Amino acid sequence: GQITTASKAPQRDQIAGITRWFQLELARLKVDLRLGTAADAATILDLRPDIVVLAVGGHPFLEQNEHWGAAEGLVVSSWDVLDGKVTPGKNVLVYDTICEFTGMSVADFLADKGCQVEIVTDDIKPGVAIGGTSFPTYYRSMYPKEVIMTGDMMLEKVYREGDKLVAVLENEYTGAKEERVVDQVVVENGVRPDEAIYYALKEGSRNKGQIDIDALFAIQPQPSLSQPGDGYLLFRIGDCVAQRNTHAAIYDGLRLCKDF
């Protein structure tokens, strides 16, 4: 999943330890794993479960602005780059609206590959949401690689001109526009939940797919667990609900599932 993708970036390889630990725990607990198997609503219902927990994650949110040209392939996601699904361009603009680890990681990754990189954000500076302890490590890595870091600029649109891409940027405060002529535009705009299976199962579930948020925050059992009825209970966690970081997604699962 996303942890495996994140671990491919410079300075983040050790995050793969999270996945390795879970693999060991699943083996110890003798959990029935069915890998390489796409699940849909019919497949899940055929198993006649008592409880369904969806942790199917999400997808890169490239469709927020149609003028970025994701449908035409004018921009790619940070996942595409880190997973090796696209070949890095020689001159790359990374646009990061989230300002956490992923955008900085992909910029550092591309610079390591010898790309000329500019990372642009509509926030005050790239990586601002990472925190004061971690973001200096990225800056120390990226400045010697001559990564250009630009704040206060939003990506308005991308269009093709010959064999190049033109990224139109707009200053958040003055409205002044600038253009960058590049080979590749990478957009890090967070994650949109993959909700199709959830909505396919929701109406048939006893609890209509609802989590009691007060009970979850209080680390108490879900009331629906003790309520009588036939059929299955349905819950969703992590990026399947909304964008989460790793810690929040793990705590989602722990708080919900410890009482099953």
Short mmCIF file of C-alpha atoms in Angstrom, two decimals:
data_model
loop_
_atom_site.label_atom_id
_atom_site.label_comp_id
_atom_site.label_asym_id
_atom_site.label_seq_id
_atom_site.Cartn_x
_atom_site.Cartn_y
_atom_site.Cartn_z
CA GLY A 1 0.00 0.00 0.00
CA GLN A 2 1.02 3.60 0.57
CA ILE A 3 3.67 2.62 3.12
CA THR A 4 5.48 0.52 0.52
CA THR A 5 5.29 3.44 -1.91
CA ALA A 6 6.57 5.92 0.68
CA SER A 7 9.51 3.68 1.59
CA LYS A 8 10.96 4.06 -1.91
CA ALA A 9 11.84 7.70 -1.30
CA PRO A 10 15.20 8.86 0.07
CA GLN A 11 15.29 9.04 3.88
CA ARG A 12 12.05 7.05 4.21
CA ASP A 13 13.15 3.46 3.67
CA GLN A 14 12.77 2.63 7.36
CA ILE A 15 9.02 3.24 7.22
CA ALA A 16 8.78 -0.17 5.52
CA GLY A 17 9.30 -1.61 9.01
CA ILE A 18 5.63 -0.91 9.71
CA THR A 19 4.58 -3.28 6.95
CA ARG A 20 7.09 -5.93 8.01
CA TRP A 21 5.82 -5.81 11.60
CA PHE A 22 2.21 -6.26 10.50
CA GLN A 23 3.22 -9.18 8.27
CA LEU A 24 4.86 -10.89 11.23
CA GLU A 25 1.84 -10.26 13.46
CA LEU A 26 -0.60 -11.58 10.86
CA ALA A 27 1.46 -14.75 10.53
CA ARG A 28 1.66 -15.14 14.31
CA LEU A 29 -2.10 -14.75 14.66
CA LYS A 30 -2.71 -17.13 11.73
CA VAL A 31 -4.90 -14.65 9.86
CA ASP A 32 -6.34 -15.99 6.61
CA LEU A 33 -4.75 -13.72 4.01
CA ARG A 34 -6.02 -13.66 0.44
CA LEU A 35 -3.51 -11.56 -1.46
CA GLY A 36 -3.78 -10.58 -5.09
CA THR A 37 -7.56 -10.87 -4.85
CA ALA A 38 -9.79 -8.00 -5.92
CA ALA A 39 -12.85 -7.79 -3.68
CA ASP A 40 -16.21 -6.46 -4.75
CA ALA A 41 -19.54 -6.38 -2.92
CA ALA A 42 -20.64 -9.76 -4.29
CA THR A 43 -17.38 -11.45 -3.27
CA ILE A 44 -17.68 -10.07 0.26
CA LEU A 45 -21.32 -11.08 0.65
CA ASP A 46 -20.55 -14.61 -0.56
CA LEU A 47 -18.36 -15.01 2.54
CA ARG A 48 -21.41 -14.30 4.78
CA PRO A 49 -19.45 -12.12 7.22
CA ASP A 50 -20.70 -10.87 10.57
CA ILE A 51 -18.55 -7.74 10.34
CA VAL A 52 -17.05 -6.01 7.30
CA VAL A 53 -14.26 -3.48 7.79
CA LEU A 54 -13.22 -1.64 4.66
CA ALA A 55 -9.67 -0.33 4.57
CA VAL A 56 -9.37 0.00 0.80
CA GLY A 57 -7.72 3.41 0.92
CA GLY A 58 -8.09 5.99 -1.80
CA HIS A 59 -6.55 7.35 -4.97
CA PRO A 60 -4.50 10.45 -5.75
CA PHE A 61 -6.85 13.43 -5.97
CA LEU A 62 -5.83 14.74 -9.39
CA GLU A 63 -9.35 15.44 -10.64
CA GLN A 64 -9.99 18.40 -8.31
CA ASN A 65 -8.97 20.90 -10.99
CA GLU A 66 -9.86 19.84 -14.53
CA HIS A 67 -7.45 22.45 -15.88
CA TRP A 68 -4.52 20.45 -14.54
CA GLY A 69 -5.20 18.03 -17.37
CA ALA A 70 -5.04 14.76 -15.44
CA ALA A 71 -7.58 13.18 -17.81
CA GLU A 72 -5.30 14.03 -20.74
CA GLY A 73 -2.20 12.74 -18.96
CA LEU A 74 -0.65 16.19 -18.53
CA VAL A 75 0.06 15.61 -14.84
CA VAL A 76 1.03 12.50 -12.89
CA SER A 77 0.77 11.67 -9.21
CA SER A 78 3.55 11.31 -6.68
CA TRP A 79 2.53 7.64 -6.36
CA ASP A 80 3.14 7.12 -10.09
CA VAL A 81 6.67 8.48 -9.72
CA LEU A 82 7.66 6.62 -6.55
CA ASP A 83 6.16 3.33 -7.79
CA GLY A 84 8.06 3.59 -11.07
CA LYS A 85 4.92 3.72 -13.20
CA VAL A 86 6.24 6.76 -15.06
CA THR A 87 9.76 7.66 -16.15
CA PRO A 88 11.03 10.84 -14.48
CA GLY A 89 11.38 13.80 -16.80
CA LYS A 90 14.56 15.82 -17.13
CA ASN A 91 12.98 19.05 -15.89
CA VAL A 92 10.16 18.48 -13.38
CA LEU A 93 7.73 20.71 -11.51
CA VAL A 94 6.25 19.19 -8.35
CA TYR A 95 3.07 20.91 -7.13
CA ASP A 96 2.23 20.11 -3.50
CA THR A 97 -0.94 21.34 -1.81
CA ILE A 98 -0.52 19.13 1.27
CA CYS A 99 3.00 20.11 2.37
CA GLU A 100 3.62 16.88 4.24
CA PHE A 101 6.09 14.05 3.59
CA THR A 102 4.92 12.87 0.18
CA GLY A 103 5.55 16.02 -1.81
CA MET A 104 8.97 16.59 -0.30
CA SER A 105 9.82 12.91 -0.71
CA VAL A 106 8.99 12.84 -4.41
CA ALA A 107 10.96 16.04 -5.03
CA ASP A 108 13.96 14.55 -3.21
CA PHE A 109 13.50 11.26 -5.10
CA LEU A 110 13.51 13.04 -8.48
CA ALA A 111 16.53 15.14 -7.56
CA ASP A 112 18.35 11.93 -6.61
CA LYS A 113 17.63 10.68 -10.13
CA GLY A 114 19.40 13.71 -11.57
CA CYS A 115 16.26 15.64 -12.51
CA GLN A 116 16.09 19.41 -12.38
CA VAL A 117 13.32 19.95 -9.83
CA GLU A 118 11.18 22.82 -8.61
CA ILE A 119 8.68 22.12 -5.84
CA VAL A 120 5.83 24.63 -5.70
CA THR A 121 3.17 25.01 -3.02
CA ASP A 122 0.29 27.38 -2.38
CA ASP A 123 1.35 27.42 1.29
CA ILE A 124 4.10 29.63 2.73
CA LYS A 125 6.86 27.12 1.97
CA PRO A 126 7.27 23.49 0.89
CA GLY A 127 7.07 20.95 3.70
CA VAL A 128 5.57 23.36 6.21
CA ALA A 129 3.17 20.72 7.61
CA ILE A 130 5.94 18.20 8.27
CA GLY A 131 7.02 19.95 11.44
CA GLY A 132 10.16 21.59 12.72
CA THR A 133 11.94 18.36 13.58
CA SER A 134 11.66 16.68 10.19
CA PHE A 135 11.54 19.31 7.47
CA PRO A 136 15.16 20.48 7.98
CA THR A 137 16.39 17.02 6.95
CA TYR A 138 14.68 17.49 3.59
CA TYR A 139 16.07 20.98 3.14
CA ARG A 140 19.59 19.76 3.92
CA SER A 141 19.17 17.05 1.32
CA MET A 142 17.50 19.13 -1.38
CA TYR A 143 19.44 22.40 -1.35
CA PRO A 144 22.73 20.74 -2.39
CA LYS A 145 20.83 19.10 -5.27
CA GLU A 146 19.72 22.59 -6.38
CA VAL A 147 16.02 21.90 -5.91
CA ILE A 148 14.10 25.16 -6.29
CA MET A 149 11.52 25.67 -3.52
CA THR A 150 8.69 28.10 -4.22
CA GLY A 151 5.87 29.11 -1.89
CA ASP A 152 2.64 31.10 -2.23
CA MET A 153 1.95 29.91 -5.78
CA MET A 154 -0.99 27.77 -6.91
CA LEU A 155 -1.08 25.66 -10.05
CA GLU A 156 -3.82 27.15 -12.20
CA LYS A 157 -3.52 24.98 -15.29
CA VAL A 158 -1.22 22.89 -17.45
CA TYR A 159 -1.14 22.79 -21.24
CA ARG A 160 1.04 21.18 -23.87
CA GLU A 161 3.25 23.20 -26.18
CA GLY A 162 5.18 21.06 -28.64
CA ASP A 163 7.02 18.38 -26.70
CA LYS A 164 6.95 20.43 -23.49
CA LEU A 165 4.40 21.18 -20.79
CA VAL A 166 3.60 24.69 -19.63
CA ALA A 167 2.51 25.06 -16.00
CA VAL A 168 0.68 28.30 -15.24
CA LEU A 169 1.18 29.46 -11.65
CA GLU A 170 -0.71 32.20 -9.83
CA ASN A 171 0.46 34.07 -6.75
CA GLU A 172 -1.95 33.51 -3.87
CA TYR A 173 -1.74 37.14 -2.73
CA THR A 174 -1.25 39.29 -5.83
CA GLY A 175 -2.84 37.16 -8.53
CA ALA A 176 0.26 37.64 -10.68
CA LYS A 177 0.83 34.77 -13.08
CA GLU A 178 4.04 32.99 -14.02
CA GLU A 179 4.76 30.11 -16.37
CA ARG A 180 7.17 27.20 -16.13
CA VAL A 181 8.18 25.21 -19.22
CA VAL A 182 8.95 21.66 -18.08
CA ASP A 183 9.04 18.04 -19.19
CA GLN A 184 6.82 16.71 -16.41
CA VAL A 185 4.34 17.98 -13.82
CA VAL A 186 3.84 15.94 -10.65
CA VAL A 187 0.85 16.83 -8.45
CA GLU A 188 0.60 15.89 -4.78
CA ASN A 189 -2.95 16.85 -3.81
CA GLY A 190 -3.78 14.27 -1.19
CA VAL A 191 -6.09 11.29 -1.40
CA ARG A 192 -9.72 10.87 -2.37
CA PRO A 193 -11.51 7.92 -0.70
CA ASP A 194 -12.36 4.85 -2.80
CA GLU A 195 -16.00 4.51 -1.75
CA ALA A 196 -17.63 2.26 -4.35
CA ILE A 197 -17.62 -0.94 -2.27
CA TYR A 198 -18.75 0.94 0.84
CA TYR A 199 -21.83 2.35 -0.87
CA ALA A 200 -22.58 -0.99 -2.52
CA LEU A 201 -22.70 -2.62 0.94
CA LYS A 202 -24.08 0.23 3.04
CA GLU A 203 -27.84 -0.23 2.62
CA GLY A 204 -27.67 -3.95 3.30
CA SER A 205 -25.78 -3.55 6.56
CA ARG A 206 -27.39 -3.55 10.00
CA ASN A 207 -25.78 -0.26 11.00
CA LYS A 208 -26.00 1.39 7.58
CA GLY A 209 -22.24 1.67 7.55
CA GLN A 210 -22.14 4.15 10.43
CA ILE A 211 -19.45 4.42 13.11
CA ASP A 212 -20.41 5.91 16.47
CA ILE A 213 -17.76 8.64 16.60
CA ASP A 214 -18.23 9.36 20.32
CA ALA A 215 -17.61 5.71 21.18
CA LEU A 216 -14.62 5.59 18.83
CA PHE A 217 -12.99 8.63 20.42
CA ALA A 218 -13.72 7.32 23.92
CA ILE A 219 -12.13 3.98 22.96
CA GLN A 220 -15.39 2.20 23.79
CA PRO A 221 -17.08 -0.66 21.90
CA GLN A 222 -19.38 0.32 19.07
CA PRO A 223 -23.01 0.20 20.33
CA SER A 224 -24.04 -1.70 17.19
CA LEU A 225 -21.94 -4.68 18.32
CA SER A 226 -24.40 -5.41 21.14
CA GLN A 227 -27.58 -4.64 19.23
CA PRO A 228 -29.60 -7.65 17.97
CA GLY A 229 -30.24 -8.22 14.32
CA ASP A 230 -29.45 -10.32 11.28
CA GLY A 231 -26.85 -9.64 8.65
CA TYR A 232 -23.53 -7.86 8.80
CA LEU A 233 -22.14 -4.73 10.38
CA LEU A 234 -20.19 -2.42 8.07
CA PHE A 235 -17.39 -0.04 9.01
CA ARG A 236 -14.72 1.84 7.08
CA ILE A 237 -11.42 3.22 8.31
CA GLY A 238 -8.36 5.13 7.15
CA ASP A 239 -8.22 6.80 3.75
CA CYS A 240 -11.43 4.99 2.81
CA VAL A 241 -13.13 7.64 4.99
CA ALA A 242 -10.90 10.67 4.42
CA GLN A 243 -7.22 11.37 4.03
CA ARG A 244 -5.23 10.14 7.04
CA ASN A 245 -1.59 9.88 7.98
CA THR A 246 -0.16 6.49 8.97
CA HIS A 247 -0.63 7.02 12.71
CA ALA A 248 -4.27 8.04 12.36
CA ALA A 249 -5.10 5.10 10.09
CA ILE A 250 -3.56 2.62 12.53
CA TYR A 251 -5.44 4.18 15.45
CA ASP A 252 -8.67 4.01 13.44
CA GLY A 253 -8.25 0.26 13.18
CA LEU A 254 -7.15 -0.21 16.78
CA ARG A 255 -9.97 1.80 18.35
CA LEU A 256 -12.61 0.12 16.22
CA CYS A 257 -11.47 -3.50 16.01
CA LYS A 258 -10.15 -4.19 19.51
CA ASP A 259 -13.69 -5.09 20.65
CA PHE A 260 -14.57 -7.51 17.86
#
